[in-house]
Amino acid sequence: MTNHYDEFRVQITPNVDGRLALQILASPIPASVGPKGAPASAFDPADLARMRAKGTFGAGGNLQEMQRIGTAVFQSVTNAEVQADLRVALALNQTNGRRIRIVFSTVALDGPLPGVRPSEIPVEAIYRDADGFYASFEKTPVSRTLVAKPDRDTVAVTPPLRVLLVAACPDGWPKADIGKEADTIKAAVKQLEDNRLVIVESCIPPTKAEMSRRLKTGNYHAVHFAGHGGVGRIGGDPTPRAFLCFEREDKGLDPLDAFTFDSMLRNCPSVALVVITGCSTAALPVPIGGAPYAATAFDGVAQRLVSPGSLSTVSAVVAMQFDLEPSAAIAFSRAFYTTLIAPDTTIDEAVTKARSDISDVSSMGSPGWVNPVCYWRCNNSRPFEVRPYGGSLSPEEEREITTLKVRIEAYRTSLQDLRSQPPSVQAAAARFGQDLIEKIDGFLARISELNGNAIRLKGGRANALGDIDFVLSVRLRAAATLDRLRAKISFEENAFDFVSATKGAAAPSAPLTAAAAGVLTILIEDVSAGNALAAGEYEIASIRMRVKDRSQSTRVLTIFELQVVADPDNVFYSSVDGYAFLS
């Protein structure tokens, strides 16, 4: 698998005085990582209103006005230092032949803030005269996240990719061309369906009960909602909430709020992606009935599904921040799915291609192409990787992996519950705790075995000094020559210190490493010394971490941005994270 993007990740957070602060969390230039002060200026609420209002830009668009607003957005989420760091990173990557994804990270906000809230700023419009609109260019995709670092695995999917399509337009709401959009989605993937790479199933009728039934019985990888969204009071609940407009049996409105949607998706743990081509489904709640509503970045439907508090396994959401014209919705769906299923494609790449196609049916001077918002928390910006049939997982194996992951989380919860018991109870249940640890380790080994080609970080218990030796191994389904492996391993800075890395039993030399800000970067060259390795598992590195915080019974070290250069080169390598047992 080739990961041709580096990342420039900027976190936007409020200070105690309500003003925003910037911090670069990731960059191709490590020296630029760190706090960067306040943005150059605040984003004008009037400009946000212009972006949201229909007719502001005219039928043919107004490029000069879009450039002006894009410049204002850029100033509101950067400053001179951040801009200089970005320019240097872009120049470096141009020399290296690599691309840069620009990611804006926001966090939960307690209470109201003056002006435009960070999650309402249309960062997809950022513009600089020398570079143009970043988000419209495939070499600089722009996306968002609500976590500091990717923390969910890319899911290996055996064809077909199964999509549940919910197209709803209840009576009393503006008549959207939902039927045409649904037909377009199916037409866009017809060739893929013919080749059994994708299957789109329609949720008919588009009711909450029917969707819930399908999620419990189906094995879907993505859910696509096409329709309306809004904010209001649901039933007798006095608190306004973001919702999607589902239909009742009589075609009337049946709102589905973000929390309930998240809970429903929990019943289908195979779902990694949600697409919402509704109106304002990524926007935050606004004042209702004259009373300001203290919204946070997690109150919108899209934000809820990828927030740290999400109940589901969703790792990426694409939604709309303004009203989406029917022609733009159709252009989006066609481009998005066609690109998403292509080999070696990331979620932000697919959204960037969709933005380009939206601008083709409108213009760069219209805000429609800014509309799609991409939130993600998955490794390498890939919610899933669709494998070719050769050497891939069967549907039964895929379901087994999903079940094993659910059981691992349940056993981790049991270990933490045991940790909270009095010492006498812990001592009496020591054998039970050890059994849980052994079962978790067995589940992880089974996941690695099922994946066939996998890079696994094997964890364990800390020794008397508090050190844990993690073993990095590669499992091969078939013979392969491994040339180069590069990966990043995310760990909790408050819980671990990186100590050292040494060569594994099957590697010719020790890895090159660099650790900073809770991320260990590891590089192993000439992994198999030019020799073809037979099918099996091989230890290629040993990584020692020192435990600083034992308050949790288990902690996870996550592999992300995995790159494997090998022969054959058309093989997908999944990753299996490392578990530290601290009880």
Coordinates of C-alpha atoms in Angstrom, one line a residue:
M1 CA 0.0 0.0 0.0
T2 CA 1.3 3.4 -0.9
N3 CA 0.5 6.4 1.2
H4 CA 1.5 9.4 -0.9
Y5 CA 0.4 12.1 1.5
D6 CA 2.0 13.9 4.4
E7 CA -0.1 15.7 6.9
F8 CA -0.3 19.3 8.0
R9 CA -2.7 19.3 11.0
V10 CA -3.8 22.5 12.7
Q11 CA -5.7 22.4 16.0
I12 CA -8.1 25.3 16.8
T13 CA -9.1 25.7 20.4
P14 CA -10.5 28.4 22.6
N15 CA -8.5 30.0 25.4
V16 CA -10.1 30.8 28.8
D17 CA -10.9 34.2 27.5
G18 CA -12.9 32.8 24.6
R19 CA -10.3 33.7 22.0
L20 CA -9.0 31.1 19.6
A21 CA -5.5 29.5 19.7
L22 CA -3.7 27.6 17.0
Q23 CA -1.3 24.7 17.4
I24 CA 0.3 22.6 14.6
L25 CA -0.1 19.0 15.6
A26 CA 1.6 17.4 12.6
S27 CA 3.8 18.6 9.7
P28 CA 6.4 17.1 7.3
I29 CA 8.8 19.5 9.1
P30 CA 8.8 18.3 12.8
A31 CA 10.4 21.6 14.0
S32 CA 7.2 23.4 13.1
V33 CA 5.0 21.4 15.5
G34 CA 3.8 23.3 18.5
P35 CA 1.7 26.2 19.7
K36 CA 1.4 29.1 17.3
G37 CA -0.6 31.8 19.0
A38 CA -3.9 33.4 17.9
P39 CA -5.3 33.5 14.4
A40 CA -4.5 36.6 12.3
S41 CA -8.2 37.7 12.5
A42 CA -11.7 36.6 13.4
F43 CA -14.1 35.3 10.7
D44 CA -16.9 37.8 10.1
P45 CA -20.4 36.3 10.8
A46 CA -21.6 38.4 7.9
D47 CA -19.4 36.4 5.6
L48 CA -20.8 33.1 7.0
A49 CA -24.3 34.4 6.3
R50 CA -23.3 35.2 2.7
M51 CA -22.0 31.7 2.2
R52 CA -25.2 30.2 3.6
A53 CA -27.7 32.5 1.7
K54 CA -29.0 31.4 -1.6
G55 CA -28.6 34.0 -4.4
T56 CA -25.6 35.8 -2.8
F57 CA -23.3 34.9 -5.6
G58 CA -25.7 35.1 -8.5
A59 CA -26.5 32.4 -11.1
G60 CA -23.0 32.5 -12.6
G61 CA -21.1 32.9 -9.4
N62 CA -18.8 35.7 -8.2
L63 CA -15.2 34.5 -8.2
Q64 CA -13.8 37.7 -6.7
E65 CA -16.2 37.5 -3.8
M66 CA -15.4 33.8 -3.2
Q67 CA -11.7 34.7 -3.3
R68 CA -12.2 37.5 -0.8
I69 CA -14.1 35.2 1.6
G70 CA -11.6 32.4 1.1
T71 CA -8.8 34.8 2.1
A72 CA -10.8 35.9 5.2
V73 CA -11.3 32.2 6.1
F74 CA -7.5 31.5 5.7
Q75 CA -6.7 34.5 8.0
S76 CA -9.2 33.2 10.6
V77 CA -7.7 29.7 10.9
T78 CA -4.0 30.6 10.5
N79 CA -1.5 33.4 11.2
A80 CA 1.8 34.5 9.7
E81 CA 3.8 31.8 11.4
V82 CA 1.4 29.0 10.4
Q83 CA 1.2 30.3 6.9
A84 CA 5.0 30.3 6.7
D85 CA 5.2 26.8 8.0
L86 CA 2.7 25.6 5.4
R87 CA 4.5 27.3 2.6
V88 CA 7.8 25.6 3.6
A89 CA 6.0 22.2 3.9
L90 CA 4.4 22.6 0.5
A91 CA 7.8 23.5 -1.1
L92 CA 9.5 20.6 0.6
N93 CA 6.8 18.1 -0.6
Q94 CA 6.8 19.5 -4.1
T95 CA 10.6 18.7 -4.2
N96 CA 10.0 15.2 -2.8
G97 CA 7.1 14.5 -5.1
R98 CA 4.6 14.1 -2.2
R99 CA 1.3 15.7 -1.4
I100 CA 0.0 17.4 1.7
R101 CA -3.4 16.9 3.3
I102 CA -4.5 19.9 5.4
V103 CA -6.5 18.9 8.4
F104 CA -8.2 21.2 10.9
S105 CA -8.9 19.7 14.3
T106 CA -11.4 21.2 16.7
V107 CA -12.4 20.2 20.2
A108 CA -15.4 20.3 22.4
L109 CA -16.5 23.8 23.4
D110 CA -18.2 24.5 26.7
G111 CA -20.7 27.4 26.5
P112 CA -21.1 30.1 24.0
L113 CA -18.3 31.9 22.1
P114 CA -18.5 35.3 20.5
G115 CA -18.7 35.4 16.7
V116 CA -18.4 32.3 14.5
R117 CA -17.6 29.1 16.3
P118 CA -14.6 27.1 15.0
S119 CA -16.7 24.3 13.6
E120 CA -18.8 26.8 11.6
I121 CA -15.9 28.4 9.8
P122 CA -16.0 27.0 6.2
V123 CA -12.3 26.0 6.2
E124 CA -12.9 24.3 2.9
A125 CA -12.9 27.8 1.3
I126 CA -9.3 28.7 2.4
Y127 CA -7.6 30.7 -0.4
R128 CA -4.2 32.3 -1.0
D129 CA -3.4 34.2 -4.2
A130 CA -0.2 32.2 -4.8
D131 CA -1.9 28.8 -4.3
G132 CA -5.6 29.3 -5.2
F133 CA -8.3 27.4 -3.3
Y134 CA -6.5 24.6 -1.5
A135 CA -9.5 22.3 -1.1
S136 CA -10.2 22.1 -4.9
F137 CA -6.7 20.8 -5.7
E138 CA -6.0 17.1 -5.4
K139 CA -2.5 17.7 -4.0
T140 CA -3.8 19.7 -1.0
P141 CA -7.1 18.2 0.1
V142 CA -8.7 19.9 3.1
S143 CA -10.6 18.0 5.8
R144 CA -11.6 18.1 9.4
T145 CA -11.4 16.0 12.6
L146 CA -12.4 16.0 16.2
V147 CA -9.5 14.0 17.5
A148 CA -5.8 15.0 17.8
K149 CA -4.6 11.9 16.0
P150 CA -6.1 9.1 13.9
D151 CA -7.3 6.4 16.2
R152 CA -9.4 3.9 14.2
D153 CA -8.1 1.2 11.9
T154 CA -8.6 1.0 8.2
V155 CA -11.1 -1.9 7.7
A156 CA -10.2 -4.4 5.0
V157 CA -13.4 -5.1 3.1
T158 CA -14.0 -8.0 0.8
P159 CA -16.1 -7.1 -2.3
P160 CA -18.8 -6.1 -2.5
L161 CA -18.7 -2.9 -0.6
R162 CA -22.2 -2.8 0.8
V163 CA -24.0 0.6 1.0
L164 CA -27.4 1.2 2.6
L165 CA -29.1 4.1 0.9
V166 CA -31.8 6.0 2.7
A167 CA -33.6 8.6 0.5
A168 CA -36.3 10.5 2.5
C169 CA -38.4 13.6 1.8
P170 CA -41.3 13.8 4.3
D171 CA -44.4 15.8 3.6
G172 CA -44.2 19.5 4.6
W173 CA -40.5 19.8 3.7
P174 CA -39.1 21.3 0.5
K175 CA -39.4 18.8 -2.3
A176 CA -35.9 17.7 -3.1
D177 CA -35.1 15.6 -6.1
I178 CA -34.3 12.7 -3.8
G179 CA -35.5 10.1 -6.3
K180 CA -33.1 11.4 -9.0
E181 CA -30.2 11.6 -6.6
A182 CA -30.9 8.0 -5.5
D183 CA -31.0 6.8 -9.1
T184 CA -27.7 8.8 -9.8
I185 CA -26.0 7.1 -6.9
K186 CA -27.0 3.7 -8.3
A187 CA -26.0 4.7 -11.8
A188 CA -22.6 5.9 -10.6
V189 CA -21.8 2.5 -9.2
K190 CA -23.6 0.4 -11.8
Q191 CA -20.4 -0.9 -13.4
L192 CA -19.0 -1.6 -9.9
E193 CA -22.2 -3.5 -9.1
D194 CA -22.0 -5.4 -12.3
N195 CA -18.5 -6.5 -11.2
R196 CA -19.7 -7.3 -7.7
L197 CA -17.5 -4.6 -6.2
V198 CA -20.3 -2.5 -4.8
I199 CA -23.9 -3.2 -3.8
V200 CA -26.3 -0.4 -3.0
E201 CA -29.5 -1.4 -1.1
S202 CA -32.3 1.1 -0.7
C203 CA -34.0 1.4 2.6
I204 CA -37.7 1.2 1.7
P205 CA -39.7 2.7 3.3
P206 CA -37.3 5.4 4.6
T207 CA -38.4 5.0 8.2
K208 CA -36.3 4.8 11.3
A209 CA -37.8 1.4 12.1
E210 CA -36.8 0.0 8.7
M211 CA -33.3 1.4 8.9
S212 CA -32.8 0.0 12.4
R213 CA -34.0 -3.4 11.2
R214 CA -31.6 -3.4 8.3
L215 CA -28.6 -2.3 10.4
K216 CA -29.3 -5.2 12.8
T217 CA -29.5 -7.8 10.1
G218 CA -27.2 -6.5 7.3
N219 CA -23.5 -6.3 7.1
Y220 CA -23.1 -2.8 5.6
H221 CA -19.9 -0.9 5.2
A222 CA -21.5 2.5 4.5
V223 CA -24.7 4.4 5.1
H224 CA -25.8 7.2 2.7
F225 CA -28.7 9.4 3.8
A226 CA -30.1 11.7 1.0
G227 CA -32.6 14.2 2.3
H228 CA -33.1 17.1 4.7
G229 CA -31.6 17.9 8.0
G230 CA -32.4 20.6 10.6
V231 CA -32.3 21.6 14.2
G232 CA -35.3 21.9 16.6
R233 CA -37.1 20.5 19.6
I234 CA -38.1 16.9 19.1
G235 CA -41.2 15.7 20.9
G236 CA -41.5 17.0 24.4
D237 CA -37.7 17.5 24.8
P238 CA -37.1 21.2 25.4
T239 CA -33.5 21.1 24.2
P240 CA -33.1 21.8 20.4
R241 CA -31.2 19.0 18.7
A242 CA -29.7 18.4 15.2
F243 CA -31.7 15.8 13.3
L244 CA -32.2 14.1 9.9
C245 CA -35.7 14.1 8.3
F246 CA -36.9 10.5 8.1
E247 CA -40.4 9.6 7.1
R248 CA -43.3 8.1 9.1
E249 CA -45.4 5.4 7.6
D250 CA -47.9 8.2 6.6
K251 CA -45.0 10.2 4.9
G252 CA -45.0 12.8 7.7
L253 CA -41.8 14.0 9.4
D254 CA -40.0 11.6 11.9
P255 CA -36.8 13.3 13.1
L256 CA -33.8 11.2 13.9
D257 CA -31.4 13.0 16.2
A258 CA -27.7 12.6 16.2
F259 CA -27.4 10.5 19.4
T260 CA -30.1 8.1 18.3
F261 CA -28.5 7.7 14.9
D262 CA -25.2 7.0 16.5
S263 CA -26.8 4.4 18.8
M264 CA -28.5 2.7 15.8
L265 CA -25.1 2.5 14.0
R266 CA -23.7 0.8 17.0
N267 CA -25.8 -2.3 16.1
C268 CA -23.9 -2.6 12.8
P269 CA -20.2 -2.4 13.7
S270 CA -19.2 -3.1 10.1
V271 CA -20.2 0.5 9.1
A272 CA -17.1 2.7 8.8
L273 CA -18.5 5.5 6.6
V274 CA -21.6 7.7 6.7
V275 CA -22.5 10.1 3.9
I276 CA -25.2 12.7 4.4
T277 CA -26.2 14.7 1.4
G278 CA -28.9 16.6 3.3
C279 CA -29.2 20.3 4.0
S280 CA -27.0 21.8 6.7
T281 CA -26.3 18.4 8.2
A282 CA -22.8 19.4 9.2
A283 CA -23.8 22.8 10.6
L284 CA -24.1 23.5 14.3
P285 CA -27.4 24.2 16.0
V286 CA -28.4 27.9 15.7
P287 CA -30.5 30.1 18.0
I288 CA -34.1 28.9 18.0
G289 CA -37.1 31.0 19.1
G290 CA -34.9 33.9 20.0
A291 CA -33.0 32.0 22.7
P292 CA -29.3 31.3 22.0
Y293 CA -28.5 27.6 22.1
A294 CA -25.1 26.7 23.6
A295 CA -24.0 24.4 20.9
T296 CA -20.8 22.4 20.8
A297 CA -18.8 20.9 18.0
F298 CA -20.4 17.5 18.9
D299 CA -24.1 18.6 18.5
G300 CA -24.4 18.3 14.8
V301 CA -25.2 14.9 13.2
A302 CA -21.9 14.6 11.4
Q303 CA -19.8 15.7 14.4
R304 CA -21.5 13.3 16.8
L305 CA -20.7 10.2 14.6
V306 CA -16.9 10.9 14.7
S307 CA -16.5 12.5 18.1
P308 CA -14.5 10.8 20.8
G309 CA -17.7 10.1 22.6
S310 CA -19.3 8.2 19.6
L311 CA -20.9 4.9 20.4
S312 CA -20.5 3.5 16.9
T313 CA -17.5 2.3 14.9
V314 CA -17.9 5.0 12.2
S315 CA -14.5 6.5 11.3
A316 CA -15.4 8.9 8.6
V317 CA -18.4 11.1 7.8
V318 CA -19.1 13.3 4.8
A319 CA -21.8 15.9 5.2
M320 CA -23.0 19.2 3.9
Q321 CA -22.6 22.5 5.7
F322 CA -24.9 24.6 3.5
D323 CA -28.0 24.0 1.4
L324 CA -27.0 21.7 -1.5
E325 CA -28.6 22.2 -4.9
P326 CA -30.0 19.1 -6.6
S327 CA -27.5 19.3 -9.5
A328 CA -24.6 19.6 -7.1
A329 CA -25.9 16.7 -5.0
I330 CA -26.0 14.5 -8.1
A331 CA -22.5 15.6 -9.2
F332 CA -21.2 14.9 -5.7
S333 CA -22.5 11.4 -5.5
R334 CA -21.3 10.4 -8.9
A335 CA -17.8 11.6 -8.4
F336 CA -17.5 10.5 -4.8
Y337 CA -18.4 6.8 -5.1
T338 CA -16.5 6.4 -8.4
T339 CA -13.3 7.8 -6.8
L340 CA -13.8 6.1 -3.4
I341 CA -13.7 2.6 -4.8
A342 CA -10.6 3.2 -6.8
P343 CA -7.4 1.5 -5.5
D344 CA -5.2 3.4 -3.0
T345 CA -7.7 6.3 -2.6
T346 CA -8.3 8.1 0.6
I347 CA -11.6 9.7 1.8
D348 CA -10.3 13.2 1.4
E349 CA -9.2 12.5 -2.1
A350 CA -12.7 11.3 -3.0
V351 CA -14.3 14.4 -1.5
T352 CA -11.8 16.6 -3.4
K353 CA -12.7 15.0 -6.7
A354 CA -16.4 15.5 -5.8
R355 CA -15.7 19.2 -5.1
S356 CA -14.1 19.5 -8.5
D357 CA -17.2 18.0 -10.2
I358 CA -19.5 20.2 -8.3
S359 CA -17.6 23.3 -9.5
D360 CA -18.0 21.9 -13.1
V361 CA -21.8 22.1 -12.9
S362 CA -21.7 25.5 -11.1
S363 CA -18.5 27.5 -11.0
M364 CA -15.6 28.2 -8.6
G365 CA -17.3 31.5 -8.0
S366 CA -20.2 29.7 -6.4
P367 CA -20.0 28.2 -2.9
G368 CA -21.5 24.8 -3.8
W369 CA -18.1 23.1 -4.2
V370 CA -17.2 24.3 -0.6
N371 CA -20.2 22.5 0.7
P372 CA -19.0 18.9 1.3
V373 CA -17.3 18.6 4.7
C374 CA -15.1 15.6 5.4
Y375 CA -14.6 14.5 9.0
W376 CA -12.4 11.5 9.7
R377 CA -10.5 9.7 12.4
C378 CA -9.2 6.6 10.6
N379 CA -5.6 5.7 9.8
N380 CA -4.3 7.1 6.6
S381 CA -7.6 8.8 5.9
R382 CA -9.0 5.4 4.8
P383 CA -12.2 4.2 6.5
F384 CA -11.8 1.0 4.5
E385 CA -9.7 -0.7 1.8
V386 CA -11.6 -2.7 -0.8
R387 CA -9.5 -5.8 -1.6
P388 CA -9.4 -7.7 -4.8
Y389 CA -10.9 -11.2 -4.6
G390 CA -7.5 -12.9 -4.9
G391 CA -6.3 -13.6 -1.3
S392 CA -9.1 -11.5 0.3
L393 CA -11.3 -12.2 3.3
S394 CA -14.5 -14.1 2.9
P395 CA -17.7 -12.4 4.2
E396 CA -17.6 -15.0 7.1
E397 CA -14.0 -14.0 8.0
E398 CA -14.9 -10.3 7.9
R399 CA -17.8 -10.9 10.3
E400 CA -15.5 -12.9 12.6
I401 CA -13.1 -10.0 12.8
T402 CA -15.9 -7.6 13.6
T403 CA -17.1 -9.9 16.4
L404 CA -13.6 -10.3 17.8
K405 CA -13.1 -6.6 18.0
V406 CA -16.4 -6.2 19.9
R407 CA -15.4 -9.0 22.3
I408 CA -11.9 -7.3 22.9
E409 CA -13.6 -4.1 23.9
A410 CA -16.0 -6.0 26.2
Y411 CA -13.1 -7.8 27.9
R412 CA -11.1 -4.5 28.3
T413 CA -14.2 -3.1 30.1
S414 CA -14.2 -6.1 32.4
L415 CA -10.5 -5.6 33.2
Q416 CA -11.1 -2.0 34.1
D417 CA -14.1 -2.9 36.3
L418 CA -11.9 -5.4 38.1
R419 CA -9.3 -2.7 38.6
S420 CA -11.9 -0.6 40.5
Q421 CA -12.6 -3.3 43.0
P422 CA -10.9 -3.5 46.5
P423 CA -7.5 -5.2 46.6
S424 CA -8.9 -8.3 48.3
V425 CA -11.4 -8.8 45.4
Q426 CA -8.7 -8.1 42.8
A427 CA -6.5 -10.8 44.4
A428 CA -9.3 -13.3 44.5
A429 CA -10.0 -12.6 40.8
A430 CA -6.4 -12.6 39.6
R431 CA -6.9 -15.8 37.6
F432 CA -10.0 -14.4 36.0
G433 CA -8.1 -11.3 35.0
Q434 CA -5.3 -13.3 33.5
D435 CA -7.8 -15.4 31.5
L436 CA -9.2 -12.2 30.1
I437 CA -5.8 -11.0 29.0
E438 CA -5.0 -14.3 27.4
K439 CA -8.3 -14.3 25.5
I440 CA -7.6 -10.7 24.3
D441 CA -4.2 -11.8 23.1
G442 CA -5.7 -14.8 21.4
F443 CA -8.3 -12.6 19.7
L444 CA -5.6 -10.3 18.3
A445 CA -3.6 -13.2 17.0
R446 CA -6.7 -14.5 15.3
I447 CA -7.4 -11.1 13.7
S448 CA -3.8 -11.0 12.4
E449 CA -4.2 -14.6 11.0
L450 CA -7.5 -13.8 9.3
N451 CA -6.1 -10.6 7.7
G452 CA -3.4 -12.7 6.1
N453 CA -1.1 -9.8 5.3
A454 CA -0.7 -7.8 8.4
I455 CA 1.7 -5.7 10.5
R456 CA 1.1 -6.4 14.1
L457 CA 2.3 -4.8 17.3
K458 CA 2.4 -7.4 20.0
G459 CA 2.1 -6.0 23.5
G460 CA 2.3 -7.6 26.9
R461 CA 2.8 -6.8 30.6
A462 CA 5.3 -4.4 32.2
N463 CA 8.3 -5.7 34.0
A464 CA 9.6 -4.6 37.5
L465 CA 11.0 -1.4 36.0
G466 CA 7.8 -0.6 34.2
D467 CA 9.1 -1.5 30.8
I468 CA 7.1 -3.3 28.1
D469 CA 8.7 -4.8 25.0
F470 CA 6.4 -4.6 22.0
V471 CA 7.2 -6.9 19.1
L472 CA 6.5 -5.6 15.6
S473 CA 5.8 -8.5 13.3
V474 CA 4.7 -9.0 9.7
R475 CA 2.4 -11.8 8.7
L476 CA 2.4 -13.0 5.1
R477 CA -0.4 -14.9 3.4
A478 CA 1.9 -15.8 0.5
A479 CA 5.6 -15.4 -0.3
A480 CA 6.8 -11.8 -0.6
T481 CA 10.0 -9.8 -0.7
L482 CA 9.8 -6.9 1.8
D483 CA 11.8 -3.9 0.8
R484 CA 10.7 -1.0 3.1
L485 CA 8.3 -0.5 6.0
R486 CA 7.4 2.9 7.4
A487 CA 4.8 3.4 10.1
K488 CA 3.7 5.7 12.9
I489 CA 2.7 4.4 16.3
S490 CA 0.5 6.6 18.4
F491 CA 0.8 6.4 22.2
E492 CA -0.5 8.4 25.2
E493 CA 2.2 10.8 26.3
N494 CA 1.0 10.9 29.8
A495 CA 1.1 7.1 30.0
F496 CA 4.3 6.1 28.2
D497 CA 7.8 7.1 27.3
F498 CA 9.6 5.7 24.3
V499 CA 12.9 4.0 25.4
S500 CA 14.5 2.2 22.5
A501 CA 14.0 0.1 19.4
T502 CA 16.1 -2.9 18.3
K503 CA 16.1 -5.3 15.4
G504 CA 13.8 -8.2 15.3
A505 CA 14.8 -11.8 14.8
A506 CA 14.0 -11.8 11.1
A507 CA 15.3 -8.3 10.3
P508 CA 18.9 -7.5 9.1
S509 CA 19.2 -4.2 11.1
A510 CA 17.6 -2.1 13.7
P511 CA 14.9 0.4 12.7
L512 CA 15.4 4.1 12.5
T513 CA 13.1 5.9 14.9
A514 CA 11.9 9.3 16.0
A515 CA 9.5 10.0 18.8
A516 CA 7.7 13.3 19.4
A517 CA 4.3 14.5 20.7
G518 CA 3.0 11.0 21.4
V519 CA 3.9 9.6 18.0
L520 CA 6.8 7.1 17.3
T521 CA 7.9 7.1 13.6
I522 CA 9.6 3.9 12.6
L523 CA 11.5 3.1 9.4
I524 CA 12.9 -0.3 8.4
E525 CA 14.9 -0.6 5.2
D526 CA 15.6 -3.8 3.3
V527 CA 13.3 -5.7 5.6
S528 CA 13.9 -9.1 4.1
A529 CA 17.4 -8.4 2.9
G530 CA 16.4 -9.0 -0.7
N531 CA 15.1 -12.5 0.0
A532 CA 11.6 -13.8 -0.6
L533 CA 10.0 -14.7 2.7
A534 CA 7.6 -17.7 2.8
A535 CA 4.1 -17.4 4.1
G536 CA 4.2 -17.0 7.9
E537 CA 4.9 -14.5 10.6
Y538 CA 8.2 -12.7 11.2
E539 CA 9.5 -10.5 14.0
I540 CA 11.1 -7.4 12.4
A541 CA 11.6 -5.0 15.4
S542 CA 11.3 -4.8 19.2
I543 CA 10.1 -1.5 20.7
R544 CA 10.5 -0.8 24.4
M545 CA 8.1 1.6 26.2
R546 CA 8.2 2.7 29.8
V547 CA 4.9 3.0 31.7
K548 CA 4.3 6.2 33.5
D549 CA 0.6 5.9 34.3
R550 CA -1.1 2.7 35.5
S551 CA -4.6 4.2 36.1
Q552 CA -6.0 2.2 33.2
S553 CA -5.9 -1.6 33.1
T554 CA -5.2 -1.6 29.4
R555 CA -3.9 0.9 26.9
V556 CA -3.6 0.7 23.2
L557 CA -0.7 1.8 20.9
T558 CA -2.2 2.4 17.4
I559 CA -0.4 1.9 14.1
F560 CA -1.2 4.5 11.5
E561 CA 0.2 5.9 8.2
L562 CA 1.5 2.4 7.4
Q563 CA 3.5 2.1 4.2
V564 CA 4.9 -1.2 3.0
V565 CA 7.0 -1.5 -0.2
A566 CA 7.1 -5.1 -1.3
D567 CA 7.0 -7.5 -4.2
P568 CA 4.3 -8.3 -5.1
D569 CA 3.2 -4.6 -4.8
N570 CA -0.6 -5.0 -5.2
V571 CA -1.1 -6.4 -1.7
F572 CA -3.0 -4.7 1.1
Y573 CA -1.3 -4.8 4.5
S574 CA -3.6 -4.3 7.4
S575 CA -2.5 -3.3 10.9
V576 CA -3.1 -4.8 14.3
D577 CA -2.6 -2.5 17.3
G578 CA -0.6 -3.2 20.4
Y579 CA -2.2 -3.7 23.8
A580 CA -0.4 -3.0 27.1
F581 CA -1.8 -4.8 30.1
L582 CA -1.2 -2.7 33.3
S583 CA -3.2 -4.5 35.9

